[in-house]
Each structure stands twice: as structure tokens, then as C-alpha cells.
Amino acid sequence: MSKGTLYANFRIRTWVPRALVRTLELPVTVVEPEKDAATFAQKFPLKKVPTFIDSEGRVLTESMAINYYLVRLCKDTAKQDQLLGKNDNPFEQSQIVQWQSLANSDLLMEMLNAFGPLRGDRPYDKNAVETAKQKVDQIVAVFETRLSQHQYLVGGRLTLADLVACATMTRGFNYLFGREWRAAHPDLVRWFELVKASEILKEEYKGFEYIEECLEAPRS
Ligand SMILES: N[C@@H](CCC(=O)N[C@@H](CS)C(=O)NCC(=O)O)C(=O)O
């Protein structure tokens, strides 16, 4: 019996929940919001993705909450422990939340501030873009330091922290992190390669290619 509906599309925050549904073989229907626009708008007035409606009609928003719930739907408790941390290790569980939050909020917001104007999605302001790029570099440095000492972000194995952070970083690799940048961040790139090739995420990366250079400023 279906446990609910996940609304997901091309947007980056929907990659992990969709991959969890697929690879944990969860009885959840994945629907593109564009194909169910009326229900989506009625249930989710903010019209953000991902979102989830369970079989009783209860709704969940916020990618971190949805990812957590989807992993808990999995009957394989070893998989739950792997991805979320064990209940008898609350510090590790909290670290997994910590890295997800840093990626999903601070990092993604600053990456958007940097590449949005370069892509022409927002008005271009050179100083604002340069400031955002610096903030991206500061946050990424925290990941790089961690990954220079650890294969994965938490607990020496693939967790939800890696999945969410890797998916989030994809937008950096799409628009900002050119060849030179990657050469300066070997541990982060090593980890990105590892996580994007994982059984859970690899399907999402079909057709992915690294860029040579960061997007250029629009010509005035
Ligand atoms: N805090 C929310 C943010 C959700 C969000 O902003 N999703 C983006 C896609 S990554 C979206 O739906 N954007 C479409 C829009 O803003 O209209 C979460 O973590 O799920």
C-alpha cells in the first residue's frame, strides 16, 4: 500500500528524497508538481519542493524533514542506522543534521547569491556576487577541512549528511567551481566523486559534467 506522494522535479533539493524512494524501494509515488499543479498549490501554498503527503493526507514540507521521514519508512533498520546514525549515538545523529543544515541553508543560499546573477536570474551587482563567492569559499573551506581528515562527513560511512551536501554542492560544480577551483579543493572533489557515484545518488548524475570556468559576469 502506498505510504504517500513525494513532489519532486529537477530542483536540487528534490534529488535526495527521490533517490531515497527509488533505492530504498519505498512505496511512495513520485509526482512532478507541474503535473499535479492544482493539488500541489492547494496543499502547499509556498509552492516549494520537495513536499510530501502521506496516505492519511498529512503533509510534510522542508527537505530535511522529508528525507528523515523517508529513511524512517525503510524497514531495513541497518540502513536507517547507516544513514541517520544510531539512536544510542545522539552526537553522531546531531552531526548528520549539522552538515545537512550547513549545506541546505547557508551554502545553498550563498551559492544562489553568487550564480543567480551570473545566470541572469537576478540583477547583477559585482560587489554582491564577489561577497557571495567569498562566503561560499568560507563555507566550503569548512567542508574541505573536514574531508581532508575523514573519508565521509560523519562516522566513516555514507550518511544522509553526505547525500544532502553532495547534491547541494552540485550547483556549485554546475556554475562556480571551475578547473582551477577544483584543483585547489582536492579533498572535496574526491568526496564529491565518491558520493555522487554511490548506489543511492548515481542515477541523479546522469549527464553531469564538470565546467572549465566559473560563469562569467553578464556583459553590460
Ligand atoms: N527550506 C526549504 C526550501 C525549499 C525550496 O526553496 N525549494 C526550492 C527548490 S531547491 C524551490 O522549490 N524553489 C521554487 C520557488 O521558490 O518557487 C527546504 O529545505 O526544503
PDB file of C-alpha atoms and ligand atoms in Angstrom:
ATOM      1  CA  MET A   1       0.000   0.000   0.000  1.00  0.00           C
ATOM      2  CA  SER A   2       1.296   3.456  -0.915  1.00  0.00           C
ATOM      3  CA  LYS A   3       2.688   5.419   2.004  1.00  0.00           C
ATOM      4  CA  GLY A   4       2.261   8.733   0.241  1.00  0.00           C
ATOM      5  CA  THR A   5       3.253  11.099  -2.552  1.00  0.00           C
ATOM      6  CA  LEU A   6       6.549  12.914  -2.925  1.00  0.00           C
ATOM      7  CA  TYR A   7       6.564  16.038  -5.103  1.00  0.00           C
ATOM      8  CA  ALA A   8       9.923  16.269  -6.829  1.00  0.00           C
ATOM      9  CA  ASN A   9      11.340  17.634 -10.062  1.00  0.00           C
ATOM     10  CA  PHE A  10      14.637  18.955 -11.460  1.00  0.00           C
ATOM     11  CA  ARG A  11      15.231  21.150  -8.411  1.00  0.00           C
ATOM     12  CA  ILE A  12      18.295  20.229  -6.393  1.00  0.00           C
ATOM     13  CA  ARG A  13      16.599  19.717  -3.036  1.00  0.00           C
ATOM     14  CA  THR A  14      14.420  17.024  -4.586  1.00  0.00           C
ATOM     15  CA  TRP A  15      17.311  14.808  -5.712  1.00  0.00           C
ATOM     16  CA  VAL A  16      17.943  13.097  -2.377  1.00  0.00           C
ATOM     17  CA  PRO A  17      14.313  12.337  -1.459  1.00  0.00           C
ATOM     18  CA  ARG A  18      13.636  10.962  -4.953  1.00  0.00           C
ATOM     19  CA  ALA A  19      16.815   8.856  -4.771  1.00  0.00           C
ATOM     20  CA  LEU A  20      15.792   7.547  -1.337  1.00  0.00           C
ATOM     21  CA  VAL A  21      12.363   6.499  -2.624  1.00  0.00           C
ATOM     22  CA  ARG A  22      13.973   4.706  -5.564  1.00  0.00           C
ATOM     23  CA  THR A  23      16.896   2.974  -3.886  1.00  0.00           C
ATOM     24  CA  LEU A  24      15.240   2.108  -0.560  1.00  0.00           C
ATOM     25  CA  GLU A  25      12.325   0.814  -2.668  1.00  0.00           C
ATOM     26  CA  LEU A  26       9.791   2.781  -0.650  1.00  0.00           C
ATOM     27  CA  PRO A  27       6.085   2.504  -1.519  1.00  0.00           C
ATOM     28  CA  VAL A  28       5.877   6.217  -2.306  1.00  0.00           C
ATOM     29  CA  THR A  29       4.627   7.765  -5.535  1.00  0.00           C
ATOM     30  CA  VAL A  30       6.869  10.444  -7.005  1.00  0.00           C
ATOM     31  CA  VAL A  31       4.985  13.189  -8.845  1.00  0.00           C
ATOM     32  CA  GLU A  32       6.266  16.298 -10.592  1.00  0.00           C
ATOM     33  CA  PRO A  33       4.390  19.279  -9.120  1.00  0.00           C
ATOM     34  CA  GLU A  34       3.950  20.679 -12.641  1.00  0.00           C
ATOM     35  CA  LYS A  35       1.833  17.590 -13.481  1.00  0.00           C
ATOM     36  CA  ASP A  36      -0.448  17.940 -10.448  1.00  0.00           C
ATOM     37  CA  ALA A  37      -0.489  21.722 -10.188  1.00  0.00           C
ATOM     38  CA  ALA A  38      -3.931  22.211  -8.609  1.00  0.00           C
ATOM     39  CA  THR A  39      -3.438  19.798  -5.672  1.00  0.00           C
ATOM     40  CA  PHE A  40       0.137  20.951  -5.225  1.00  0.00           C
ATOM     41  CA  ALA A  41      -0.836  24.635  -4.991  1.00  0.00           C
ATOM     42  CA  GLN A  42      -3.769  23.878  -2.706  1.00  0.00           C
ATOM     43  CA  LYS A  43      -1.769  21.729  -0.264  1.00  0.00           C
ATOM     44  CA  PHE A  44       1.456  23.725  -0.434  1.00  0.00           C
ATOM     45  CA  PRO A  45       0.803  27.464  -0.746  1.00  0.00           C
ATOM     46  CA  LEU A  46       4.543  28.260  -0.786  1.00  0.00           C
ATOM     47  CA  LYS A  47       4.841  26.017  -3.885  1.00  0.00           C
ATOM     48  CA  LYS A  48       8.323  24.855  -2.883  1.00  0.00           C
ATOM     49  CA  VAL A  49       9.784  21.410  -3.403  1.00  0.00           C
ATOM     50  CA  PRO A  50      10.284  18.840  -2.079  1.00  0.00           C
ATOM     51  CA  THR A  51       6.947  18.280  -0.350  1.00  0.00           C
ATOM     52  CA  PHE A  52       5.191  15.140   0.818  1.00  0.00           C
ATOM     53  CA  ILE A  53       1.621  13.993   1.525  1.00  0.00           C
ATOM     54  CA  ASP A  54       1.198  10.759   3.437  1.00  0.00           C
ATOM     55  CA  SER A  55      -1.552   8.179   2.928  1.00  0.00           C
ATOM     56  CA  GLU A  56      -3.679   9.890   5.601  1.00  0.00           C
ATOM     57  CA  GLY A  57      -3.387  13.260   3.875  1.00  0.00           C
ATOM     58  CA  ARG A  58      -0.875  14.701   6.351  1.00  0.00           C
ATOM     59  CA  VAL A  59       1.663  16.998   4.768  1.00  0.00           C
ATOM     60  CA  LEU A  60       5.368  17.458   5.296  1.00  0.00           C
ATOM     61  CA  THR A  61       7.490  20.293   3.945  1.00  0.00           C
ATOM     62  CA  GLU A  62      11.235  21.031   4.293  1.00  0.00           C
ATOM     63  CA  SER A  63      13.685  18.707   2.610  1.00  0.00           C
ATOM     64  CA  MET A  64      15.489  17.694   5.807  1.00  0.00           C
ATOM     65  CA  ALA A  65      12.235  16.625   7.471  1.00  0.00           C
ATOM     66  CA  ILE A  66      11.124  14.745   4.360  1.00  0.00           C
ATOM     67  CA  ASN A  67      14.472  12.957   3.952  1.00  0.00           C
ATOM     68  CA  TYR A  68      14.368  11.901   7.597  1.00  0.00           C
ATOM     69  CA  TYR A  69      10.824  10.596   7.282  1.00  0.00           C
ATOM     70  CA  LEU A  70      11.596   8.670   4.094  1.00  0.00           C
ATOM     71  CA  VAL A  71      14.583   6.917   5.679  1.00  0.00           C
ATOM     72  CA  ARG A  72      12.395   6.028   8.684  1.00  0.00           C
ATOM     73  CA  LEU A  73       9.864   4.455   6.285  1.00  0.00           C
ATOM     74  CA  CYS A  74      12.553   1.965   5.270  1.00  0.00           C
ATOM     75  CA  LYS A  75      12.085  -1.388   7.009  1.00  0.00           C
ATOM     76  CA  ASP A  76      15.825  -2.103   6.974  1.00  0.00           C
ATOM     77  CA  THR A  77      16.989  -0.829  10.369  1.00  0.00           C
ATOM     78  CA  ALA A  78      20.661  -1.269   9.443  1.00  0.00           C
ATOM     79  CA  LYS A  79      20.068   1.174   6.567  1.00  0.00           C
ATOM     80  CA  GLN A  80      18.352   3.607   8.952  1.00  0.00           C
ATOM     81  CA  ASP A  81      21.313   3.411  11.340  1.00  0.00           C
ATOM     82  CA  GLN A  82      23.741   3.937   8.476  1.00  0.00           C
ATOM     83  CA  LEU A  83      22.014   6.997   7.041  1.00  0.00           C
ATOM     84  CA  LEU A  84      20.662   8.668  10.212  1.00  0.00           C
ATOM     85  CA  GLY A  85      23.036   7.389  12.903  1.00  0.00           C
ATOM     86  CA  LYS A  86      22.154   5.024  15.731  1.00  0.00           C
ATOM     87  CA  ASN A  87      19.730   6.058  18.456  1.00  0.00           C
ATOM     88  CA  ASP A  88      22.360   5.295  21.101  1.00  0.00           C
ATOM     89  CA  ASN A  89      24.707   7.802  19.459  1.00  0.00           C
ATOM     90  CA  PRO A  90      22.871  11.138  19.611  1.00  0.00           C
ATOM     91  CA  PHE A  91      26.084  13.087  18.992  1.00  0.00           C
ATOM     92  CA  GLU A  92      26.611  11.366  15.652  1.00  0.00           C
ATOM     93  CA  GLN A  93      22.939  11.790  14.758  1.00  0.00           C
ATOM     94  CA  SER A  94      23.275  15.502  15.507  1.00  0.00           C
ATOM     95  CA  GLN A  95      26.416  15.784  13.377  1.00  0.00           C
ATOM     96  CA  ILE A  96      24.452  14.300  10.488  1.00  0.00           C
ATOM     97  CA  VAL A  97      21.814  17.017  10.919  1.00  0.00           C
ATOM     98  CA  GLN A  98      24.519  19.672  11.336  1.00  0.00           C
ATOM     99  CA  TRP A  99      26.199  19.005   7.975  1.00  0.00           C
ATOM    100  CA  GLN A 100      22.877  18.750   6.165  1.00  0.00           C
ATOM    101  CA  SER A 101      21.780  22.083   7.581  1.00  0.00           C
ATOM    102  CA  LEU A 102      25.039  23.846   6.699  1.00  0.00           C
ATOM    103  CA  ALA A 103      24.716  22.632   3.105  1.00  0.00           C
ATOM    104  CA  ASN A 104      20.958  23.049   2.685  1.00  0.00           C
ATOM    105  CA  SER A 105      20.724  26.530   4.208  1.00  0.00           C
ATOM    106  CA  ASP A 106      23.923  28.610   4.415  1.00  0.00           C
ATOM    107  CA  LEU A 107      25.805  27.081   1.499  1.00  0.00           C
ATOM    108  CA  LEU A 108      22.942  26.816  -0.964  1.00  0.00           C
ATOM    109  CA  MET A 109      21.766  30.354  -0.190  1.00  0.00           C
ATOM    110  CA  GLU A 110      25.223  31.858  -0.800  1.00  0.00           C
ATOM    111  CA  MET A 111      25.743  29.788  -3.949  1.00  0.00           C
ATOM    112  CA  LEU A 112      22.427  31.119  -5.268  1.00  0.00           C
ATOM    113  CA  ASN A 113      23.518  34.663  -4.392  1.00  0.00           C
ATOM    114  CA  ALA A 114      26.691  34.038  -6.406  1.00  0.00           C
ATOM    115  CA  PHE A 115      25.443  32.215  -9.502  1.00  0.00           C
ATOM    116  CA  GLY A 116      21.868  33.599  -9.709  1.00  0.00           C
ATOM    117  CA  PRO A 117      23.039  36.991 -11.065  1.00  0.00           C
ATOM    118  CA  LEU A 118      25.675  35.299 -13.270  1.00  0.00           C
ATOM    119  CA  ARG A 119      22.970  33.134 -14.834  1.00  0.00           C
ATOM    120  CA  GLY A 120      20.801  36.211 -15.338  1.00  0.00           C
ATOM    121  CA  ASP A 121      18.147  35.033 -12.857  1.00  0.00           C
ATOM    122  CA  ARG A 122      18.668  38.132 -10.724  1.00  0.00           C
ATOM    123  CA  PRO A 123      20.023  41.640 -11.301  1.00  0.00           C
ATOM    124  CA  TYR A 124      23.836  41.620 -11.453  1.00  0.00           C
ATOM    125  CA  ASP A 125      25.757  43.512  -8.772  1.00  0.00           C
ATOM    126  CA  LYS A 126      29.510  42.860  -8.935  1.00  0.00           C
ATOM    127  CA  ASN A 127      30.167  43.500  -5.235  1.00  0.00           C
ATOM    128  CA  ALA A 128      27.261  41.351  -4.119  1.00  0.00           C
ATOM    129  CA  VAL A 129      28.414  38.455  -6.340  1.00  0.00           C
ATOM    130  CA  GLU A 130      32.027  38.731  -5.139  1.00  0.00           C
ATOM    131  CA  THR A 131      30.864  38.812  -1.499  1.00  0.00           C
ATOM    132  CA  ALA A 132      28.689  35.755  -2.047  1.00  0.00           C
ATOM    133  CA  LYS A 133      31.585  33.914  -3.728  1.00  0.00           C
ATOM    134  CA  GLN A 134      33.800  34.669  -0.726  1.00  0.00           C
ATOM    135  CA  LYS A 135      31.138  33.356   1.632  1.00  0.00           C
ATOM    136  CA  VAL A 136      30.798  30.209  -0.476  1.00  0.00           C
ATOM    137  CA  ASP A 137      34.557  29.718  -0.228  1.00  0.00           C
ATOM    138  CA  GLN A 138      34.477  30.188   3.552  1.00  0.00           C
ATOM    139  CA  ILE A 139      31.740  27.585   3.985  1.00  0.00           C
ATOM    140  CA  VAL A 140      33.338  25.182   1.520  1.00  0.00           C
ATOM    141  CA  ALA A 141      36.615  25.512   3.457  1.00  0.00           C
ATOM    142  CA  VAL A 142      34.829  24.021   6.472  1.00  0.00           C
ATOM    143  CA  PHE A 143      33.839  21.014   4.353  1.00  0.00           C
ATOM    144  CA  GLU A 144      37.323  20.766   2.818  1.00  0.00           C
ATOM    145  CA  THR A 145      38.980  20.733   6.249  1.00  0.00           C
ATOM    146  CA  ARG A 146      36.627  18.057   7.495  1.00  0.00           C
ATOM    147  CA  LEU A 147      37.081  15.948   4.370  1.00  0.00           C
ATOM    148  CA  SER A 148      40.871  16.255   4.498  1.00  0.00           C
ATOM    149  CA  GLN A 149      40.686  14.222   7.710  1.00  0.00           C
ATOM    150  CA  HIS A 150      37.679  11.994   7.043  1.00  0.00           C
ATOM    151  CA  GLN A 151      36.548   9.945   4.070  1.00  0.00           C
ATOM    152  CA  TYR A 152      32.898  10.870   4.691  1.00  0.00           C
ATOM    153  CA  LEU A 153      31.415  13.743   6.702  1.00  0.00           C
ATOM    154  CA  VAL A 154      30.296  11.660   9.678  1.00  0.00           C
ATOM    155  CA  GLY A 155      31.157   8.280  11.168  1.00  0.00           C
ATOM    156  CA  GLY A 156      33.416   6.933   8.403  1.00  0.00           C
ATOM    157  CA  ARG A 157      30.492   5.849   6.209  1.00  0.00           C
ATOM    158  CA  LEU A 158      27.959   7.308   3.781  1.00  0.00           C
ATOM    159  CA  THR A 159      25.169   9.096   5.689  1.00  0.00           C
ATOM    160  CA  LEU A 160      22.338  11.460   4.874  1.00  0.00           C
ATOM    161  CA  ALA A 161      24.807  14.290   5.545  1.00  0.00           C
ATOM    162  CA  ASP A 162      26.905  13.228   2.544  1.00  0.00           C
ATOM    163  CA  LEU A 163      23.888  12.749   0.285  1.00  0.00           C
ATOM    164  CA  VAL A 164      22.413  16.181   1.022  1.00  0.00           C
ATOM    165  CA  ALA A 165      25.740  18.024   0.981  1.00  0.00           C
ATOM    166  CA  CYS A 166      26.823  16.329  -2.260  1.00  0.00           C
ATOM    167  CA  ALA A 167      23.541  17.133  -4.006  1.00  0.00           C
ATOM    168  CA  THR A 168      23.759  20.734  -2.808  1.00  0.00           C
ATOM    169  CA  MET A 169      27.379  21.128  -3.974  1.00  0.00           C
ATOM    170  CA  THR A 170      26.248  20.056  -7.443  1.00  0.00           C
ATOM    171  CA  ARG A 171      25.006  23.588  -8.113  1.00  0.00           C
ATOM    172  CA  GLY A 172      28.467  24.877  -7.228  1.00  0.00           C
ATOM    173  CA  PHE A 173      30.012  22.407  -9.666  1.00  0.00           C
ATOM    174  CA  ASN A 174      27.407  23.400 -12.299  1.00  0.00           C
ATOM    175  CA  TYR A 175      28.132  27.127 -12.221  1.00  0.00           C
ATOM    176  CA  LEU A 176      31.005  28.210  -9.958  1.00  0.00           C
ATOM    177  CA  PHE A 177      33.664  25.543  -9.378  1.00  0.00           C
ATOM    178  CA  GLY A 178      35.840  25.531 -12.488  1.00  0.00           C
ATOM    179  CA  ARG A 179      39.019  23.541 -13.143  1.00  0.00           C
ATOM    180  CA  GLU A 180      41.312  25.774 -11.063  1.00  0.00           C
ATOM    181  CA  TRP A 181      38.908  25.849  -8.149  1.00  0.00           C
ATOM    182  CA  ARG A 182      38.684  22.056  -8.182  1.00  0.00           C
ATOM    183  CA  ALA A 183      42.471  21.698  -8.194  1.00  0.00           C
ATOM    184  CA  ALA A 184      42.556  23.811  -5.025  1.00  0.00           C
ATOM    185  CA  HIS A 185      39.949  21.603  -3.305  1.00  0.00           C
ATOM    186  CA  PRO A 186      41.196  18.030  -3.815  1.00  0.00           C
ATOM    187  CA  ASP A 187      39.529  16.514  -0.743  1.00  0.00           C
ATOM    188  CA  LEU A 188      36.162  17.994  -1.507  1.00  0.00           C
ATOM    189  CA  VAL A 189      36.354  16.808  -5.123  1.00  0.00           C
ATOM    190  CA  ARG A 190      37.462  13.306  -4.038  1.00  0.00           C
ATOM    191  CA  TRP A 191      34.469  13.126  -1.682  1.00  0.00           C
ATOM    192  CA  PHE A 192      32.045  14.576  -4.284  1.00  0.00           C
ATOM    193  CA  GLU A 193      33.161  11.899  -6.762  1.00  0.00           C
ATOM    194  CA  LEU A 194      32.685   9.187  -4.150  1.00  0.00           C
ATOM    195  CA  VAL A 195      29.207  10.261  -3.047  1.00  0.00           C
ATOM    196  CA  LYS A 196      27.829  11.051  -6.490  1.00  0.00           C
ATOM    197  CA  ALA A 197      28.869   7.545  -7.618  1.00  0.00           C
ATOM    198  CA  SER A 198      27.088   5.920  -4.645  1.00  0.00           C
ATOM    199  CA  GLU A 199      24.268   3.454  -5.322  1.00  0.00           C
ATOM    200  CA  ILE A 200      21.803   5.953  -3.860  1.00  0.00           C
ATOM    201  CA  LEU A 201      22.740   9.015  -5.905  1.00  0.00           C
ATOM    202  CA  LYS A 202      24.359   7.830  -9.127  1.00  0.00           C
ATOM    203  CA  GLU A 203      21.117   7.856 -11.145  1.00  0.00           C
ATOM    204  CA  GLU A 204      20.654  11.577 -10.440  1.00  0.00           C
ATOM    205  CA  TYR A 205      24.024  12.379 -12.007  1.00  0.00           C
ATOM    206  CA  LYS A 206      23.404  11.001 -15.480  1.00  0.00           C
ATOM    207  CA  GLY A 207      24.798  13.545 -17.903  1.00  0.00           C
ATOM    208  CA  PHE A 208      26.670  15.502 -15.243  1.00  0.00           C
ATOM    209  CA  GLU A 209      29.793  17.281 -16.493  1.00  0.00           C
ATOM    210  CA  TYR A 210      32.312  19.477 -14.755  1.00  0.00           C
ATOM    211  CA  ILE A 211      32.710  23.022 -16.027  1.00  0.00           C
ATOM    212  CA  GLU A 212      36.029  24.515 -17.115  1.00  0.00           C
ATOM    213  CA  GLU A 213      35.444  28.018 -15.787  1.00  0.00           C
ATOM    214  CA  CYS A 214      33.095  29.771 -13.382  1.00  0.00           C
ATOM    215  CA  LEU A 215      30.187  31.503 -15.146  1.00  0.00           C
ATOM    216  CA  GLU A 216      31.229  34.910 -16.402  1.00  0.00           C
ATOM    217  CA  ALA A 217      29.614  38.172 -15.404  1.00  0.00           C
ATOM    218  CA  PRO A 218      26.928  39.310 -17.853  1.00  0.00           C
ATOM    219  CA  ARG A 219      28.155  41.872 -20.404  1.00  0.00           C
ATOM    220  CA  SER A 220      26.610  45.273 -19.819  1.00  0.00           C
TER     221      SER A 220
HETATM  222  N1  LIG B   1      13.727  25.282   3.237  1.00  0.00           N
HETATM  223  C1  LIG B   1      13.135  24.567   2.141  1.00  0.00           C
HETATM  224  C2  LIG B   1      13.428  25.307   0.864  1.00  0.00           C
HETATM  225  C3  LIG B   1      12.648  24.734  -0.309  1.00  0.00           C
HETATM  226  C4  LIG B   1      12.997  25.442  -1.603  1.00  0.00           C
HETATM  227  O1  LIG B   1      13.304  26.654  -1.635  1.00  0.00           O
HETATM  228  N2  LIG B   1      12.966  24.696  -2.697  1.00  0.00           N
HETATM  229  C5  LIG B   1      13.280  25.269  -3.982  1.00  0.00           C
HETATM  230  C6  LIG B   1      13.938  24.215  -4.867  1.00  0.00           C
HETATM  231  S1  LIG B   1      15.515  23.723  -4.348  1.00  0.00           S
HETATM  232  C7  LIG B   1      12.017  25.670  -4.692  1.00  0.00           C
HETATM  233  O2  LIG B   1      11.015  24.987  -4.614  1.00  0.00           O
HETATM  234  N3  LIG B   1      12.057  26.770  -5.423  1.00  0.00           N
HETATM  235  C8  LIG B   1      10.952  27.171  -6.237  1.00  0.00           C
HETATM  236  C9  LIG B   1      10.442  28.507  -5.866  1.00  0.00           C
HETATM  237  O3  LIG B   1      11.000  29.151  -4.969  1.00  0.00           O
HETATM  238  O4  LIG B   1       9.450  28.907  -6.483  1.00  0.00           O
HETATM  239  C10 LIG B   1      13.688  23.121   2.108  1.00  0.00           C
HETATM  240  O5  LIG B   1      14.788  22.889   2.619  1.00  0.00           O
HETATM  241  O6  LIG B   1      13.005  22.228   1.584  1.00  0.00           O
END
